[in-house]
Short mmCIF file of C-alpha atoms in Angstrom, two decimals:
data_model
loop_
_atom_site.label_atom_id
_atom_site.label_comp_id
_atom_site.label_asym_id
_atom_site.label_seq_id
_atom_site.Cartn_x
_atom_site.Cartn_y
_atom_site.Cartn_z
CA UNK A 1 125.78 96.57 90.58
CA UNK A 2 122.81 98.62 91.83
CA UNK A 3 123.28 97.10 95.53
CA UNK A 4 120.50 96.02 97.87
CA UNK A 5 117.85 98.33 97.28
CA UNK A 6 114.63 98.56 99.68
CA UNK A 7 111.53 100.55 99.09
CA UNK A 8 110.41 103.04 100.47
CA UNK A 9 112.68 104.74 101.78
CA UNK A 10 110.34 106.37 103.83
CA UNK A 11 107.25 105.46 104.78
CA UNK A 12 104.49 107.20 107.36
CA UNK A 13 100.86 105.16 108.70
CA UNK A 14 98.20 105.22 110.93
CA UNK A 15 98.07 102.81 113.59
CA UNK A 16 96.32 100.15 112.37
CA UNK A 17 97.39 99.35 108.97
CA UNK A 18 99.42 97.37 106.54
CA UNK A 19 102.51 97.99 106.21
CA UNK A 20 105.15 96.13 103.46
CA UNK A 21 108.74 96.54 102.66
CA UNK A 22 110.36 95.29 100.11
CA UNK A 23 113.81 94.44 99.45
CA UNK A 24 115.92 93.51 96.25
CA UNK A 25 119.22 92.03 97.00
CA UNK A 26 122.31 92.11 95.21
CA UNK A 27 122.14 89.27 92.44
CA UNK A 28 124.50 86.19 92.92
CA UNK A 29 124.25 86.76 96.97
CA UNK A 30 121.60 83.83 98.77
CA UNK A 31 121.50 85.02 102.25
CA UNK A 32 119.84 88.01 102.79
CA UNK A 33 118.91 89.28 106.51
CA UNK A 34 116.47 91.81 107.74
CA UNK A 35 117.53 94.10 110.55
CA UNK A 36 115.66 97.37 112.36
CA UNK A 37 117.30 99.65 114.51
CA UNK A 38 115.83 102.06 116.70
CA UNK A 39 117.59 104.63 119.48
CA UNK A 40 116.64 102.50 122.65
CA UNK A 41 117.73 99.04 121.16
CA UNK A 42 120.43 99.55 118.11
CA UNK A 43 120.23 97.10 115.77
CA UNK A 44 118.48 93.63 116.01
CA UNK A 45 118.29 90.89 113.43
CA UNK A 46 114.23 90.00 113.12
CA UNK A 47 114.91 87.45 110.23
CA UNK A 48 117.28 85.58 107.99
CA UNK A 49 116.51 83.79 105.02
CA UNK A 50 119.87 81.44 103.17
CA UNK A 51 118.78 80.07 99.96
CA UNK A 52 115.26 81.28 99.89
CA UNK A 53 114.68 79.43 103.20
CA UNK A 54 113.71 80.96 107.09
CA UNK A 55 116.48 79.87 108.81
CA UNK A 56 116.37 82.09 112.01
CA UNK A 57 112.54 83.98 112.63
CA UNK A 58 113.35 84.01 116.77
CA UNK A 59 114.57 88.29 116.26
CA UNK A 60 110.77 89.26 114.60
CA UNK A 61 109.05 91.04 117.66
CA UNK A 62 105.42 89.07 117.29
CA UNK A 63 102.96 87.06 114.72
CA UNK A 64 102.39 90.80 113.58
CA UNK A 65 105.74 90.76 111.79
CA UNK A 66 106.03 88.41 108.97
CA UNK A 67 108.61 88.28 105.36
CA UNK A 68 109.14 86.08 102.74
CA UNK A 69 111.35 84.92 100.23
CA UNK A 70 109.51 84.22 97.06
CA UNK A 71 112.61 84.43 95.03
CA UNK A 72 116.36 84.80 94.67
CA UNK A 73 115.78 88.72 94.46
CA UNK A 74 113.18 89.85 96.02
CA UNK A 75 111.70 89.73 100.00
CA UNK A 76 109.16 91.45 102.12
CA UNK A 77 108.56 92.12 105.65
CA UNK A 78 105.21 92.69 106.85
CA UNK A 79 103.82 94.66 109.49
CA UNK A 80 100.01 93.46 109.83
CA UNK A 81 98.36 95.60 112.21
CA UNK A 82 101.33 98.32 113.16
CA UNK A 83 101.93 100.21 115.99
CA UNK A 84 103.36 103.32 116.52
CA UNK A 85 106.48 101.27 118.91
CA UNK A 86 107.31 99.98 115.34
CA UNK A 87 108.39 102.71 114.24
CA UNK A 88 112.63 102.07 113.48
CA UNK A 89 113.90 102.14 110.32
CA UNK A 90 114.66 98.82 108.76
CA UNK A 91 117.70 97.74 106.98
CA UNK A 92 117.98 94.89 104.24
CA UNK A 93 121.40 92.74 103.72
CA UNK A 94 122.46 90.63 101.75
CA UNK A 95 126.16 88.64 101.69
CA UNK A 96 127.41 85.50 99.31
CA UNK A 97 126.71 82.64 102.69
CA UNK A 98 125.35 83.77 105.91
CA UNK A 99 128.84 83.91 107.63
CA UNK A 100 130.49 86.57 104.84
CA UNK A 101 130.13 90.34 104.46
CA UNK A 102 127.09 91.71 104.32
CA UNK A 103 126.08 94.55 102.36
CA UNK A 104 123.27 97.28 103.64
CA UNK A 105 120.42 98.72 101.72
CA UNK A 106 119.87 102.19 102.67
CA UNK A 107 117.24 101.33 105.35
CA UNK A 108 113.31 102.25 105.56
CA UNK A 109 112.15 104.95 108.11
CA UNK A 110 109.31 103.77 109.54
CA UNK A 111 106.88 105.65 111.39
CA UNK A 112 103.49 104.57 112.89
CA UNK A 113 101.38 107.68 114.00
CA UNK B 1 126.25 92.29 130.56
CA UNK B 2 126.05 92.84 127.13
CA UNK B 3 127.65 90.51 125.38
CA UNK B 4 128.93 92.86 122.74
CA UNK B 5 130.75 95.63 124.28
CA UNK B 6 132.49 98.91 123.19
CA UNK B 7 134.17 101.61 124.07
CA UNK B 8 134.25 104.78 124.16
CA UNK B 9 130.22 105.61 123.56
CA UNK B 10 131.32 108.84 122.24
CA UNK B 11 134.75 109.93 120.69
CA UNK B 12 135.83 113.36 119.19
CA UNK B 13 138.73 114.56 117.73
CA UNK B 14 140.82 116.77 116.06
CA UNK B 15 141.79 116.31 112.53
CA UNK B 16 145.01 113.92 112.01
CA UNK B 17 144.68 112.23 115.82
CA UNK B 18 145.07 108.82 115.76
CA UNK B 19 141.77 107.12 116.60
CA UNK B 20 141.07 103.84 118.35
CA UNK B 21 137.71 102.10 119.33
CA UNK B 22 137.12 99.05 121.32
CA UNK B 23 135.17 95.93 121.23
CA UNK B 24 135.05 93.14 123.74
CA UNK B 25 132.71 89.99 123.49
CA UNK B 26 132.41 87.25 125.47
CA UNK B 27 130.53 84.63 123.11
CA UNK B 28 132.86 82.40 121.39
CA UNK B 29 133.07 83.94 117.49
CA UNK B 30 133.75 82.17 114.15
CA UNK B 31 134.58 86.20 113.23
CA UNK B 32 133.75 89.97 113.85
CA UNK B 33 132.31 92.53 111.45
CA UNK B 34 133.34 96.15 111.74
CA UNK B 35 130.37 98.27 110.10
CA UNK B 36 130.34 102.04 109.55
CA UNK B 37 127.06 104.41 109.85
CA UNK B 38 126.78 107.80 108.60
CA UNK B 39 125.35 110.79 109.34
CA UNK B 40 122.42 109.89 106.72
CA UNK B 41 122.35 106.33 108.08
CA UNK B 42 123.74 104.31 105.49
CA UNK B 43 125.75 101.17 107.04
CA UNK B 44 128.43 99.77 105.10
CA UNK B 45 130.69 96.83 105.97
CA UNK B 46 134.46 97.65 106.61
CA UNK B 47 135.75 94.74 107.56
CA UNK B 48 135.04 91.21 108.21
CA UNK B 49 138.41 89.80 110.41
CA UNK B 50 139.00 86.12 112.12
CA UNK B 51 142.31 87.05 113.59
CA UNK B 52 145.16 88.91 112.66
CA UNK B 53 145.09 92.35 111.00
CA UNK B 54 143.36 93.73 108.06
CA UNK B 55 144.13 97.31 106.66
CA UNK B 56 141.62 99.20 104.25
CA UNK B 57 143.59 102.80 103.48
CA UNK B 58 143.42 104.20 106.54
CA UNK B 59 141.44 102.06 108.33
CA UNK B 60 143.28 98.75 110.54
CA UNK B 61 141.28 96.31 112.64
CA UNK B 62 142.76 93.73 114.89
CA UNK B 63 141.36 91.08 116.57
CA UNK B 64 142.71 89.05 119.30
CA UNK B 65 140.70 85.81 119.63
CA UNK B 66 141.74 84.74 122.65
CA UNK B 67 141.00 87.56 124.84
CA UNK B 68 137.83 88.44 122.69
CA UNK B 69 138.57 91.65 122.11
CA UNK B 70 139.20 93.73 118.58
CA UNK B 71 140.23 97.49 117.47
CA UNK B 72 139.06 99.50 115.03
CA UNK B 73 142.03 102.83 114.31
CA UNK B 74 141.78 105.30 112.35
CA UNK B 75 145.11 106.53 110.93
CA UNK B 76 145.82 110.81 110.82
CA UNK B 77 141.57 111.18 111.08
CA UNK B 78 139.44 113.38 109.04
CA UNK B 79 136.40 115.57 108.83
CA UNK B 80 134.55 112.28 106.61
CA UNK B 81 135.72 109.49 109.08
CA UNK B 82 132.66 111.22 111.70
CA UNK B 83 130.19 108.69 111.57
CA UNK B 84 128.61 105.54 114.24
CA UNK B 85 131.19 102.68 114.12
CA UNK B 86 129.92 99.64 115.13
CA UNK B 87 130.88 96.02 115.90
CA UNK B 88 129.27 92.94 115.96
CA UNK B 89 129.77 89.16 116.01
CA UNK B 90 127.86 85.88 114.40
CA UNK B 91 127.92 83.87 118.26
CA UNK B 92 127.14 80.11 117.14
CA UNK B 93 123.56 81.21 116.56
CA UNK B 94 124.87 82.57 113.48
CA UNK B 95 122.70 85.57 114.38
CA UNK B 96 125.00 88.71 114.68
CA UNK B 97 125.18 90.64 117.30
CA UNK B 98 125.52 94.21 117.30
CA UNK B 99 127.53 96.41 119.89
CA UNK B 100 126.47 99.97 120.96
CA UNK B 101 128.83 101.40 118.66
CA UNK B 102 130.97 104.62 118.94
CA UNK B 103 130.22 108.16 117.37
CA UNK B 104 132.90 109.44 116.45
CA UNK B 105 133.58 112.98 115.40
CA UNK B 106 136.41 114.65 113.88
CA UNK B 107 137.16 118.11 113.21
CA UNK B 108 138.54 120.01 111.12
#
């Protein structure tokens, strides 16, 4: 298995632009998690899905952030409009069941200028 | 006070030394995760444990649920063990709460 796949690996954009991050979980996993990592706040859970349904999105910082999981093999995290404070590394992880070991993707390093 | 605290924050060691990283938490949990983040940024799950001890190669993780404490040990440390080690707990709300991490550097 290729593991969790994220794209793009790096994204540089200007303030106000829409940013879409993509994640393909490990085949067969039914839980998917989006995390954000910054120097100031460390790793934070933004949202997680179980069987494609959003279970908890209380970590989403504000309405500019949205996430979807249209099917078991694909999820997106969208920021519109982006702001410089959104600059961070965004990780996607998947697991079989939300209480089990999570497998992380390589992350997307987002820089908003 | 953070719900998950790790110590030490930074740790340097000589190759071959025995390493201990500690994690204390204040919430009730069903299991605790230990993660490793390499200098390149990738995150790998090392252990998930809910009681006792688990061993994988030179890595050993222990947990004491009553004392709300876990330790990660590395025997015969090697420069390739240099990384940030993060403990994380899922409290009743199911969301993982992460410690701030312990940055380990092992010198040859």
